[in-house]
Coordinates of C-alpha atoms and ligand atoms in Angstrom, one line a residue:
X226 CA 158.4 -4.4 -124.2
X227 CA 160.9 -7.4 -123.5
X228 CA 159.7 -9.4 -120.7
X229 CA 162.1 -11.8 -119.4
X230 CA 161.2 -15.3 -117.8
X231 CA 161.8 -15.2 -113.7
X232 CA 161.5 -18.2 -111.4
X233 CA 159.1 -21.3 -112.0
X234 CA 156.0 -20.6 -109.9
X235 CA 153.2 -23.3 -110.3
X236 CA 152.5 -26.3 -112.3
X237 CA 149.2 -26.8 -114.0
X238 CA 147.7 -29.4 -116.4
X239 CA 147.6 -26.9 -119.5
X240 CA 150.0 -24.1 -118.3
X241 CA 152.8 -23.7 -115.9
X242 CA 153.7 -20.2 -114.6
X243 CA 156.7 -18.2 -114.1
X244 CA 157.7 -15.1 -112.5
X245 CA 158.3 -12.1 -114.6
X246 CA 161.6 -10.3 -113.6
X247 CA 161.3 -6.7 -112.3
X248 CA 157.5 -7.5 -112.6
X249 CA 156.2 -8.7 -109.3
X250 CA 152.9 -7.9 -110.4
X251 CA 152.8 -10.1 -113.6
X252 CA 153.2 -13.4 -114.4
X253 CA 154.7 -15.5 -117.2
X254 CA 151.6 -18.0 -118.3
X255 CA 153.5 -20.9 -120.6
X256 CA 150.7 -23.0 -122.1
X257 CA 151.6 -26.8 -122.5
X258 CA 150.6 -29.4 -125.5
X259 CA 148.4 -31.5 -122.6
X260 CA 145.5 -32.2 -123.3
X261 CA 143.7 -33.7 -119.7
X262 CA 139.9 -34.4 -119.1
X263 CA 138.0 -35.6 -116.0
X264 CA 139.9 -33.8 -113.6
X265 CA 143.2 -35.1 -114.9
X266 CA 142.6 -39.1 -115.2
X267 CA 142.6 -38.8 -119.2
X268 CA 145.6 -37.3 -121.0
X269 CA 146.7 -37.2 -124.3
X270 CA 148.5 -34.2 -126.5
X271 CA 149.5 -32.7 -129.7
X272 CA 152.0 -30.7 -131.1
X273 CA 150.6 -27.2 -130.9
X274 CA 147.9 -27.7 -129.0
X275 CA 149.8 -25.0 -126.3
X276 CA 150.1 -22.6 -129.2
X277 CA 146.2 -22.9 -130.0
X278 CA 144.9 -22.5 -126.6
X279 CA 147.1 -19.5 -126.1
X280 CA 146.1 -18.2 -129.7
X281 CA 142.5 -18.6 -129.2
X282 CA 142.4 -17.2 -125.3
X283 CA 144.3 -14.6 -126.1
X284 CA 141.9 -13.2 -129.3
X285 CA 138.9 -14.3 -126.4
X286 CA 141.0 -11.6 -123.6
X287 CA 141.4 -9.0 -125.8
X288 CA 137.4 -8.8 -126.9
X289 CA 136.7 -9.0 -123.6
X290 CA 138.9 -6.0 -123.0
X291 CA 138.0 -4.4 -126.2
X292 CA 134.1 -5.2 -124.9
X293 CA 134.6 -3.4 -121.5
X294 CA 135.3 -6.5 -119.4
X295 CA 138.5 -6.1 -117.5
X296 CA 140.8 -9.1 -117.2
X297 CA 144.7 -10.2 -116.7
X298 CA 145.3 -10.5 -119.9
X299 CA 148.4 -8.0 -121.1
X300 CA 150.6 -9.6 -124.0
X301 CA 151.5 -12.6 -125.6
X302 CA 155.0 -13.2 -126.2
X303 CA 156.7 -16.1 -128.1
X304 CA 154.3 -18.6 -129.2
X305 CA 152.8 -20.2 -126.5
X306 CA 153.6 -17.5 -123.6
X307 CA 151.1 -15.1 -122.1
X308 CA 151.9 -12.2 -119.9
X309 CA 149.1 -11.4 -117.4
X310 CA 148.3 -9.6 -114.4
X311 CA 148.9 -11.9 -111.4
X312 CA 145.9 -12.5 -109.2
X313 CA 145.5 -14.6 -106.0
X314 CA 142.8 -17.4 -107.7
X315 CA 139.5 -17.6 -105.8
X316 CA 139.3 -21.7 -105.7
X317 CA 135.9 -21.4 -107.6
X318 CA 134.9 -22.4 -111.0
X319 CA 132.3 -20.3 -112.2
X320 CA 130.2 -22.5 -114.9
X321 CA 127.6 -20.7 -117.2
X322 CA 125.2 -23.0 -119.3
X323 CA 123.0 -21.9 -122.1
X324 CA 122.3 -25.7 -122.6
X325 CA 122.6 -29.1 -120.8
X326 CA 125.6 -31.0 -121.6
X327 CA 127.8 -33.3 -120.4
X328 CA 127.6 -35.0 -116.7
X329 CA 125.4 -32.4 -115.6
X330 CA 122.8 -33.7 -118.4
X331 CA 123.6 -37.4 -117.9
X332 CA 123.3 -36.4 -113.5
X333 CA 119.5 -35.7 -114.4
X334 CA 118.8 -37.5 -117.1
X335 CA 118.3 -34.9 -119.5
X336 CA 118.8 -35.4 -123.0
X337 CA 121.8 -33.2 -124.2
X338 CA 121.0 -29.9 -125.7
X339 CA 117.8 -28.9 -123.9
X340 CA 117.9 -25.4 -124.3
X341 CA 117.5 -23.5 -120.9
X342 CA 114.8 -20.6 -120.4
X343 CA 117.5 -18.4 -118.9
X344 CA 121.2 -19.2 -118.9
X345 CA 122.6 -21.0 -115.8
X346 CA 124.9 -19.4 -113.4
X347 CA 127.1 -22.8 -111.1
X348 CA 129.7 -22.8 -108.9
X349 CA 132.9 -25.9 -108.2
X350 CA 135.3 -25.9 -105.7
X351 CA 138.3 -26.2 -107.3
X352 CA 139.7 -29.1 -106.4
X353 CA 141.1 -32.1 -108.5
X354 CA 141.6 -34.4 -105.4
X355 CA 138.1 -34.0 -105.2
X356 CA 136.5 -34.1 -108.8
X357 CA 135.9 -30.2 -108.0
X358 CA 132.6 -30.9 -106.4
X359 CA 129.5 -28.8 -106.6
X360 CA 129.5 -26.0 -104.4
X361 CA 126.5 -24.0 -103.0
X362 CA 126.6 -20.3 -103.6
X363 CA 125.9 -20.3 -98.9
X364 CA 128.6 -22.9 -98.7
X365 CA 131.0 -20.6 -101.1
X366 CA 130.7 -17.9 -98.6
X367 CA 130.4 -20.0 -95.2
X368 CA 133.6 -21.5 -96.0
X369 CA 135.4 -18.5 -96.8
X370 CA 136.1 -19.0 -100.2
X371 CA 134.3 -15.9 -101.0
X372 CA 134.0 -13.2 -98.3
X373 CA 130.2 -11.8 -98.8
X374 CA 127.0 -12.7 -100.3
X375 CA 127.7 -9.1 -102.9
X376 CA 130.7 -10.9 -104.0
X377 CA 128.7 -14.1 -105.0
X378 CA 126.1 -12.1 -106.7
X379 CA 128.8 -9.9 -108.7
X380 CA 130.8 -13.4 -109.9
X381 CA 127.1 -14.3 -110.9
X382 CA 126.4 -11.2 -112.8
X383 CA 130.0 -10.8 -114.0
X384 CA 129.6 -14.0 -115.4
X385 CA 126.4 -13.8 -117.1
X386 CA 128.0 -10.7 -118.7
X387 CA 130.9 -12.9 -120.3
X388 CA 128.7 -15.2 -121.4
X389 CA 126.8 -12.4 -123.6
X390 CA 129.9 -11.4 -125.3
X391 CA 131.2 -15.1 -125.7
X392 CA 127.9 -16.2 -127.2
X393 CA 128.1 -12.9 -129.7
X394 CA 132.1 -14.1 -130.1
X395 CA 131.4 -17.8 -131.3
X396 CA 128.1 -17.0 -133.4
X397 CA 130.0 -14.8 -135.7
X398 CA 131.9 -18.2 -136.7
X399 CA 129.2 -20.4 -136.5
X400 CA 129.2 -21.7 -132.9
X401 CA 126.9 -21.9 -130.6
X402 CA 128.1 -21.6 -126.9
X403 CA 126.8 -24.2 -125.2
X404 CA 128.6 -23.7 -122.2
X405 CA 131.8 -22.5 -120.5
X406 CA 134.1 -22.2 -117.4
X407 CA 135.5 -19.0 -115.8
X408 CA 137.7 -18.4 -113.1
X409 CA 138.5 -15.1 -111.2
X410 CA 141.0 -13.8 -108.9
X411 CA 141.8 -10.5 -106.5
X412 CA 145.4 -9.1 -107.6
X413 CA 147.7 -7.1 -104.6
X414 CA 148.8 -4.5 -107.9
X415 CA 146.3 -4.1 -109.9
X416 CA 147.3 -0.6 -111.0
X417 CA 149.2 -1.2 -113.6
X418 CA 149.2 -2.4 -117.3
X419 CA 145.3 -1.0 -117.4
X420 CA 143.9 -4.4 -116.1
X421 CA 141.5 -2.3 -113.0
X422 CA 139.7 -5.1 -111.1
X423 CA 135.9 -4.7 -110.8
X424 CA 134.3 -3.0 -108.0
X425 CA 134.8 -5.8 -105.9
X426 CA 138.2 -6.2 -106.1
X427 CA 137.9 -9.3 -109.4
X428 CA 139.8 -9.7 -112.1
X429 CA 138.6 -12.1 -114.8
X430 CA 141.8 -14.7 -115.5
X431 CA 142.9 -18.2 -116.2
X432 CA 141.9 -19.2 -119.8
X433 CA 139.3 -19.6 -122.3
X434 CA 139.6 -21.6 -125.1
X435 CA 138.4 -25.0 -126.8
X436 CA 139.6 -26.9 -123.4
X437 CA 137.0 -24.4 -121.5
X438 CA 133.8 -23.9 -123.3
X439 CA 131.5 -26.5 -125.2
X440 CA 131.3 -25.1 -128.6
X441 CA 128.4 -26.5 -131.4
X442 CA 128.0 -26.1 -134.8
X443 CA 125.1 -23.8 -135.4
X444 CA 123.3 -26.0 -138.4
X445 CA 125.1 -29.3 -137.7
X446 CA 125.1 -29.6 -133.7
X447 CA 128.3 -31.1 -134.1
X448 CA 130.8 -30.6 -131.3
X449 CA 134.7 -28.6 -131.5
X450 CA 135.3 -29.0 -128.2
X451 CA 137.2 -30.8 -125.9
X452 CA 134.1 -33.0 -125.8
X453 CA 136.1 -34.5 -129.1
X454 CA 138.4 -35.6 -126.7
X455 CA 136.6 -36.8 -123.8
X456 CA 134.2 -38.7 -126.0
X457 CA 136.9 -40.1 -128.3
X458 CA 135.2 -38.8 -131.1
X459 CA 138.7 -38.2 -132.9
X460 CA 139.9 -35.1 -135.1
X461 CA 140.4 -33.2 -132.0
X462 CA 143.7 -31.0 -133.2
X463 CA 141.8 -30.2 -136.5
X464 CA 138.6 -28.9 -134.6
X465 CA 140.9 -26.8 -132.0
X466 CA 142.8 -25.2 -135.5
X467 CA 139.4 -24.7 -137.5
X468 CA 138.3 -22.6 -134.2
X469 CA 141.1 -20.6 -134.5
X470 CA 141.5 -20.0 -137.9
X471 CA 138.1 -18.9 -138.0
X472 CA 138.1 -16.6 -135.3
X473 CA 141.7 -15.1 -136.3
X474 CA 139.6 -14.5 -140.0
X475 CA 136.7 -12.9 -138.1
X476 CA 137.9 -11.1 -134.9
X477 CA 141.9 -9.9 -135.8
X478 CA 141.4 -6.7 -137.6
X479 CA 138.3 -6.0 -135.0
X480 CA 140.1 -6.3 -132.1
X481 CA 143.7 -4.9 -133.0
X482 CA 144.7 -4.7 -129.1
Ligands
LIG507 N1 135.0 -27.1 -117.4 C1 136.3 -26.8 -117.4 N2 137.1 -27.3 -116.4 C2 136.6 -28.0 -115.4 C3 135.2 -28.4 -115.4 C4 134.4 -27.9 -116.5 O1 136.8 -26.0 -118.2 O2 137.3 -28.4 -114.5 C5 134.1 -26.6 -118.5 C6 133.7 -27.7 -119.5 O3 134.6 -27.8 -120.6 C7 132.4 -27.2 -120.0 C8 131.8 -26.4 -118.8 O4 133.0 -26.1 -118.0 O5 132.5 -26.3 -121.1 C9 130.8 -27.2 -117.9 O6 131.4 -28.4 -117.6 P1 130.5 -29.5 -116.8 O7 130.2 -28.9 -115.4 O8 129.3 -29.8 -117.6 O9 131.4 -30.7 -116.6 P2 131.6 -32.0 -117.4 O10 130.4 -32.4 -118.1 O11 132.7 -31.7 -118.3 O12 132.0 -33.0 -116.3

């Protein structure tokens, strides 16, 4: 199929987005090299980095697919461009945490890595301005981010779902999946291109990649994340590649989409 590149639609920190001509229900996801942390105040890059993230997410949306969970994920074309089902964002992060990590540890005090008896369902409001501020699952709803309590509880349970596969995902390359951020939308055409939103009307989007999920080396505990950046703990383009590399090894002729 040859898509061609419409009109420039948004500007993120990792991705802009285009229109796809003829296709009003797609877009045209072009990840950049950025590289931002702490809601956009840090910023760096690297050559590739665009091509990773769009590698990596992309191998991450078609297990998900291949796995039973829907989402807007319908080709990749060129090397950093990603076609996908366009969905009206719900301005909600949806964080799942298998352990504590990173501000959320340091807010309580709690050494990094406690393990959690059952894994963590959180929601943001999505908002940079802001620092994308905690947001109660009541508050979600009374200020009409969401529209009903059901739809809280299916991003929760959705969610949770992900984060079984993920965690399956990264463990066959070593990883353990400490945690990770999701975001969901409700499309106007979902018909097409075989991406059916859930019962509620979601449709799992945005990405998932080193920038999105704290990743740990099973023996070591070290950290391939973006942490590596946040942290200044240097070799950050080498950890992003490894990830991929290893996943292409393990997941390409698995997931053949
Ligand atoms: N995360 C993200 N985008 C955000 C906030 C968080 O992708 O705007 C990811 C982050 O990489 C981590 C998980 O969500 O894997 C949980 O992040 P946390 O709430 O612990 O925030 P942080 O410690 O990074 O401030």
């Amino acid at each position: 199929m040859k898509w061609i590149k419409g009109d420039f639609l948004h500007a993120g920190k990792a991705k802009d987005v285009y229109a796809v001509k003829n296709h009003s229900e797609l877009v045209w996801m072009e990840f950049k090299d950025n590289l931002t942390a702490f809601n956009g105040k840090k910023k760096s890059s690297f050559k590739g980095k665009g091509q990773v993230n769009r590698d990596i997410s992309s191998l991450v949306f078609r297990f998900l697919k291949k796995e039973k969970i829907n989402n807007h994920w319908v080709a990749d074309i060129n090397d950093t461009g990603m076609i996908c089902q366009k969905i009206k964002v719900v301005p909600l992060e949806v964080v799942v945490r298998n352990r504590l990590a990173g501000s959320t540890a340091k807010k309580f005090q709690i050494s990094e890595g406690q393990s959690l008896s059952k894994s963590l369902v959180e929601f943001y409001y999505k908002k940079d301005e802001l620092g994308d501020p905690f947001i109660s699952s009541e508050q979600a709803i009374a200020f009409g981010f969401v529209s009903t309590k059901s739809e809280i509880e299916f991003l929760k349970e959705k969610a949770l779902q992900v984060n079984e596969k993920l965690k399956y995902f990264f463990d066959a390359i070593g990883l353990e999946l400490i945690d990770f951020k999701l975001e969901f939308g409700k499309g106007e055409d979902l018909k097409n291109q075989g991406n059916k939103p859930d019962e509620e009307g979601f449709l799992l989007g945005d990405e998932i990649s080193c920038d999105s999920c704290r990743l740990w080396d099973k023996k070591t505990g070290e950290k391939k994340d973006k942490d590596r950046f946040r942290l200044d703990l240097g070799g950050v383009e080498e950890s992003y590649r490894k990830v991929l590399e290893c996943l292409e090894q393990k997941w390409i002729q698995e997931i053949k989409i």
